[in-house]
Amino acid sequence: MPETLLERHAEALRLFGEQVRAVKDDQWDAPTPCRDWNVRELVNHVAGEQLWIPPLVTDGRSVEDVGDAFSGDVLGDDPVAAWDRASAAAHAAFAAPGALDRTVRLSYGPALGSAYCSQLTADCVVHTWDLVRGVGADDRLPDGLVEFSIKEVMPYADELAASGAYDPPLEVPAGANAQTRLLALVGRKG
């Protein structure tokens, strides 16, 4: 299981990174399905999430310890390089021996490193779809990542909506494919 989780995490990071590298200079201000974020703000959000992983997982710090260290613009003048650094450090932190078995102190309480990795993997998958929709690229996600994300998000989709992290789940049309079901869980119409 841990190897599969780490493989899914790496795959999600690669997929998002491919899309970040494909953003054209005139697309950084384009709107995304995340109503509060344009393309740059969305990439900044996902890169910021990756920056949290080493201090929480490797260093054992809490959200309170880290404070606002990753608030604001984490992309700087080179969003692609910032993403590459953040995602590489995040994956290395999760891949370290014992990292997935550690207790991580998150904003909502303690969680296993494996649960945190699963959550961020699914989040990265959904935000990849947001990013490609924002820049008008092909929005088909890999089946394996979609299925992984459905299993991850389904148990707490309502909680995500209540927290404001995503819109409320939508009704899933009869016969919907897996990607449509995933997107509906997080309030997106595919």
mmCIF file of C-alpha atoms in Angstrom:
data_model
loop_
_atom_site.group_PDB
_atom_site.id
_atom_site.type_symbol
_atom_site.label_atom_id
_atom_site.label_comp_id
_atom_site.label_asym_id
_atom_site.label_seq_id
_atom_site.Cartn_x
_atom_site.Cartn_y
_atom_site.Cartn_z
ATOM 1 C CA MET A 1 0.000 0.000 0.000
ATOM 2 C CA PRO A 2 2.613 2.667 0.848
ATOM 3 C CA GLU A 3 4.385 2.153 -2.476
ATOM 4 C CA THR A 4 1.090 2.543 -4.308
ATOM 5 C CA LEU A 5 0.251 5.692 -2.350
ATOM 6 C CA LEU A 6 3.687 7.165 -3.007
ATOM 7 C CA GLU A 7 3.367 6.253 -6.681
ATOM 8 C CA ARG A 8 -0.038 7.961 -6.876
ATOM 9 C CA HIS A 9 1.353 11.008 -5.089
ATOM 10 C CA ALA A 10 4.291 11.215 -7.502
ATOM 11 C CA GLU A 11 1.956 10.743 -10.469
ATOM 12 C CA ALA A 12 -0.348 13.546 -9.285
ATOM 13 C CA LEU A 13 2.606 15.889 -8.759
ATOM 14 C CA ARG A 14 4.011 15.050 -12.215
ATOM 15 C CA LEU A 15 0.634 15.633 -13.852
ATOM 16 C CA PHE A 16 0.163 19.002 -12.176
ATOM 17 C CA GLY A 17 3.767 19.946 -12.980
ATOM 18 C CA GLU A 18 3.293 19.118 -16.656
ATOM 19 C CA GLN A 19 0.349 21.490 -16.740
ATOM 20 C CA VAL A 20 2.249 24.232 -14.879
ATOM 21 C CA ARG A 21 5.052 23.985 -17.442
ATOM 22 C CA ALA A 22 2.467 24.300 -20.254
ATOM 23 C CA VAL A 23 0.963 27.567 -18.977
ATOM 24 C CA LYS A 24 1.639 30.307 -21.524
ATOM 25 C CA ASP A 25 2.814 33.735 -20.394
ATOM 26 C CA ASP A 26 -0.564 35.300 -21.164
ATOM 27 C CA GLN A 27 -2.541 32.637 -19.247
ATOM 28 C CA TRP A 28 -1.389 33.257 -15.671
ATOM 29 C CA ASP A 29 -4.266 35.681 -15.055
ATOM 30 C CA ALA A 30 -6.923 33.451 -16.658
ATOM 31 C CA PRO A 31 -9.874 32.446 -14.440
ATOM 32 C CA THR A 32 -10.224 28.886 -13.167
ATOM 33 C CA PRO A 33 -13.183 26.865 -11.873
ATOM 34 C CA CYS A 34 -11.996 27.900 -8.390
ATOM 35 C CA ARG A 35 -14.013 31.103 -8.250
ATOM 36 C CA ASP A 36 -11.492 32.922 -6.052
ATOM 37 C CA TRP A 37 -8.337 31.982 -7.991
ATOM 38 C CA ASN A 38 -6.891 32.708 -11.375
ATOM 39 C CA VAL A 39 -4.280 30.342 -12.844
ATOM 40 C CA ARG A 40 -1.356 31.878 -10.941
ATOM 41 C CA GLU A 41 -3.263 31.923 -7.648
ATOM 42 C CA LEU A 42 -4.290 28.293 -8.134
ATOM 43 C CA VAL A 43 -0.701 27.209 -8.837
ATOM 44 C CA ASN A 44 0.419 29.289 -5.852
ATOM 45 C CA HIS A 45 -2.116 27.488 -3.648
ATOM 46 C CA VAL A 46 -1.034 24.004 -4.730
ATOM 47 C CA ALA A 47 2.675 24.890 -4.474
ATOM 48 C CA GLY A 48 2.019 26.328 -1.018
ATOM 49 C CA GLU A 49 0.362 23.077 0.052
ATOM 50 C CA GLN A 50 3.501 21.208 -0.997
ATOM 51 C CA LEU A 51 5.701 23.584 0.995
ATOM 52 C CA TRP A 52 3.819 22.672 4.178
ATOM 53 C CA ILE A 53 4.695 18.977 3.873
ATOM 54 C CA PRO A 54 8.394 18.969 4.893
ATOM 55 C CA PRO A 55 7.938 20.974 8.107
ATOM 56 C CA LEU A 56 4.854 18.998 9.135
ATOM 57 C CA VAL A 57 5.984 15.512 8.100
ATOM 58 C CA THR A 58 9.781 15.633 8.344
ATOM 59 C CA ASP A 59 10.269 18.149 11.138
ATOM 60 C CA GLY A 60 7.176 17.207 13.158
ATOM 61 C CA ARG A 61 6.084 20.819 13.429
ATOM 62 C CA SER A 62 2.451 21.817 13.838
ATOM 63 C CA VAL A 63 0.416 24.200 11.716
ATOM 64 C CA GLU A 64 0.747 26.733 14.530
ATOM 65 C CA ASP A 65 4.547 26.310 14.558
ATOM 66 C CA VAL A 66 4.756 27.015 10.825
ATOM 67 C CA GLY A 67 2.356 29.935 11.098
ATOM 68 C CA ASP A 68 2.127 32.125 8.025
ATOM 69 C CA ALA A 69 5.482 31.080 6.537
ATOM 70 C CA PHE A 70 3.796 30.072 3.289
ATOM 71 C CA SER A 71 1.234 32.844 3.058
ATOM 72 C CA GLY A 72 1.236 35.136 0.076
ATOM 73 C CA ASP A 73 3.147 34.562 -3.130
ATOM 74 C CA VAL A 74 5.347 31.459 -2.996
ATOM 75 C CA LEU A 75 5.958 31.386 -6.763
ATOM 76 C CA GLY A 76 8.124 34.461 -7.186
ATOM 77 C CA ASP A 77 9.444 35.312 -10.638
ATOM 78 C CA ASP A 78 9.651 31.698 -11.804
ATOM 79 C CA PRO A 79 6.453 29.762 -11.038
ATOM 80 C CA VAL A 80 7.696 26.623 -12.789
ATOM 81 C CA ALA A 81 10.938 26.458 -10.789
ATOM 82 C CA ALA A 82 9.038 27.212 -7.559
ATOM 83 C CA TRP A 83 6.605 24.382 -8.313
ATOM 84 C CA ASP A 84 9.428 21.978 -9.153
ATOM 85 C CA ARG A 85 11.246 22.725 -5.882
ATOM 86 C CA ALA A 86 8.088 22.519 -3.750
ATOM 87 C CA SER A 87 6.829 19.296 -5.304
ATOM 88 C CA ALA A 88 10.230 17.570 -5.131
ATOM 89 C CA ALA A 89 10.609 18.460 -1.439
ATOM 90 C CA ALA A 90 7.044 17.345 -0.689
ATOM 91 C CA HIS A 91 7.464 13.980 -2.340
ATOM 92 C CA ALA A 92 10.843 13.430 -0.682
ATOM 93 C CA ALA A 93 9.268 14.145 2.710
ATOM 94 C CA PHE A 94 6.480 11.609 2.187
ATOM 95 C CA ALA A 95 8.893 9.031 0.707
ATOM 96 C CA ALA A 96 11.288 9.163 3.687
ATOM 97 C CA PRO A 97 11.344 5.972 5.763
ATOM 98 C CA GLY A 98 8.501 5.939 8.274
ATOM 99 C CA ALA A 99 6.966 9.207 7.042
ATOM 100 C CA LEU A 100 3.612 7.686 6.128
ATOM 101 C CA ASP A 101 3.332 6.114 9.582
ATOM 102 C CA ARG A 102 4.074 9.336 11.485
ATOM 103 C CA THR A 103 1.399 11.398 13.142
ATOM 104 C CA VAL A 104 1.131 14.802 11.524
ATOM 105 C CA ARG A 105 -0.409 17.740 13.386
ATOM 106 C CA LEU A 106 -2.805 19.384 10.938
ATOM 107 C CA SER A 107 -5.262 22.244 11.360
ATOM 108 C CA TYR A 108 -8.124 19.823 12.068
ATOM 109 C CA GLY A 109 -6.090 17.618 14.422
ATOM 110 C CA PRO A 110 -3.645 14.720 14.261
ATOM 111 C CA ALA A 111 -3.551 12.443 11.223
ATOM 112 C CA LEU A 112 -1.289 9.741 9.894
ATOM 113 C CA GLY A 113 1.199 10.825 7.266
ATOM 114 C CA SER A 114 -0.467 8.378 4.876
ATOM 115 C CA ALA A 115 -3.844 10.101 5.331
ATOM 116 C CA TYR A 116 -2.256 13.508 4.747
ATOM 117 C CA CYS A 117 -0.518 12.200 1.616
ATOM 118 C CA SER A 118 -3.790 10.733 0.316
ATOM 119 C CA GLN A 119 -5.657 13.991 0.901
ATOM 120 C CA LEU A 120 -3.046 16.075 -0.877
ATOM 121 C CA THR A 121 -2.827 13.606 -3.745
ATOM 122 C CA ALA A 122 -6.571 13.870 -4.392
ATOM 123 C CA ASP A 123 -6.433 17.646 -3.969
ATOM 124 C CA CYS A 124 -3.655 17.857 -6.544
ATOM 125 C CA VAL A 125 -5.685 15.767 -8.983
ATOM 126 C CA VAL A 126 -8.749 18.008 -8.668
ATOM 127 C CA HIS A 127 -6.647 21.152 -8.959
ATOM 128 C CA THR A 128 -4.981 19.744 -12.074
ATOM 129 C CA TRP A 129 -8.436 19.674 -13.638
ATOM 130 C CA ASP A 130 -8.997 23.265 -12.453
ATOM 131 C CA LEU A 131 -5.710 24.317 -14.003
ATOM 132 C CA VAL A 132 -6.302 22.704 -17.380
ATOM 133 C CA ARG A 133 -9.800 24.163 -17.517
ATOM 134 C CA GLY A 134 -8.327 27.580 -16.745
ATOM 135 C CA VAL A 135 -5.902 27.402 -19.658
ATOM 136 C CA GLY A 136 -8.184 25.550 -22.058
ATOM 137 C CA ALA A 137 -6.173 22.329 -22.247
ATOM 138 C CA ASP A 138 -7.389 18.738 -22.447
ATOM 139 C CA ASP A 139 -9.175 18.098 -19.148
ATOM 140 C CA ARG A 140 -9.150 14.290 -19.151
ATOM 141 C CA LEU A 141 -7.472 12.973 -16.025
ATOM 142 C CA PRO A 142 -5.759 9.569 -15.765
ATOM 143 C CA ASP A 143 -8.226 6.862 -14.719
ATOM 144 C CA GLY A 144 -6.051 5.555 -11.887
ATOM 145 C CA LEU A 145 -5.743 8.980 -10.277
ATOM 146 C CA VAL A 146 -9.465 9.597 -10.697
ATOM 147 C CA GLU A 147 -10.403 6.304 -9.027
ATOM 148 C CA PHE A 148 -7.888 6.913 -6.230
ATOM 149 C CA SER A 149 -9.312 10.407 -5.667
ATOM 150 C CA ILE A 150 -12.929 9.231 -5.597
ATOM 151 C CA LYS A 151 -12.100 6.700 -2.883
ATOM 152 C CA GLU A 152 -10.227 9.369 -0.944
ATOM 153 C CA VAL A 153 -12.771 12.188 -1.198
ATOM 154 C CA MET A 154 -16.054 10.278 -0.995
ATOM 155 C CA PRO A 155 -16.069 9.766 2.806
ATOM 156 C CA TYR A 156 -15.612 13.467 3.568
ATOM 157 C CA ALA A 157 -16.923 15.378 0.537
ATOM 158 C CA ASP A 158 -19.609 17.087 2.646
ATOM 159 C CA GLU A 159 -16.995 18.154 5.197
ATOM 160 C CA LEU A 160 -14.893 19.713 2.419
ATOM 161 C CA ALA A 161 -17.868 21.768 1.321
ATOM 162 C CA ALA A 162 -18.661 22.804 4.904
ATOM 163 C CA SER A 163 -15.050 23.926 5.386
ATOM 164 C CA GLY A 164 -15.199 26.063 2.247
ATOM 165 C CA ALA A 165 -12.381 24.074 0.633
ATOM 166 C CA TYR A 166 -14.683 23.043 -2.215
ATOM 167 C CA ASP A 167 -18.210 23.747 -3.366
ATOM 168 C CA PRO A 168 -21.000 21.429 -2.170
ATOM 169 C CA PRO A 169 -21.252 18.106 -4.017
ATOM 170 C CA LEU A 170 -23.417 18.113 -7.114
ATOM 171 C CA GLU A 171 -25.924 15.511 -8.185
ATOM 172 C CA VAL A 172 -24.230 12.938 -10.369
ATOM 173 C CA PRO A 173 -25.979 12.238 -13.670
ATOM 174 C CA ALA A 174 -27.027 8.636 -14.314
ATOM 175 C CA GLY A 175 -24.308 6.717 -16.123
ATOM 176 C CA ALA A 176 -21.652 9.342 -15.351
ATOM 177 C CA ASN A 177 -18.051 8.334 -15.852
ATOM 178 C CA ALA A 178 -15.562 8.278 -12.966
ATOM 179 C CA GLN A 179 -14.127 11.723 -13.688
ATOM 180 C CA THR A 180 -17.590 13.300 -13.705
ATOM 181 C CA ARG A 181 -18.363 11.564 -10.386
ATOM 182 C CA LEU A 182 -15.120 12.868 -8.835
ATOM 183 C CA LEU A 183 -15.758 16.399 -10.021
ATOM 184 C CA ALA A 184 -19.331 16.297 -8.719
ATOM 185 C CA LEU A 185 -18.048 15.235 -5.287
ATOM 186 C CA VAL A 186 -16.094 18.505 -5.091
ATOM 187 C CA GLY A 187 -18.783 20.693 -6.592
ATOM 188 C CA ARG A 188 -17.459 20.899 -10.125
ATOM 189 C CA LYS A 189 -19.359 20.271 -13.310
ATOM 190 C CA GLY A 190 -17.194 18.330 -15.761
#
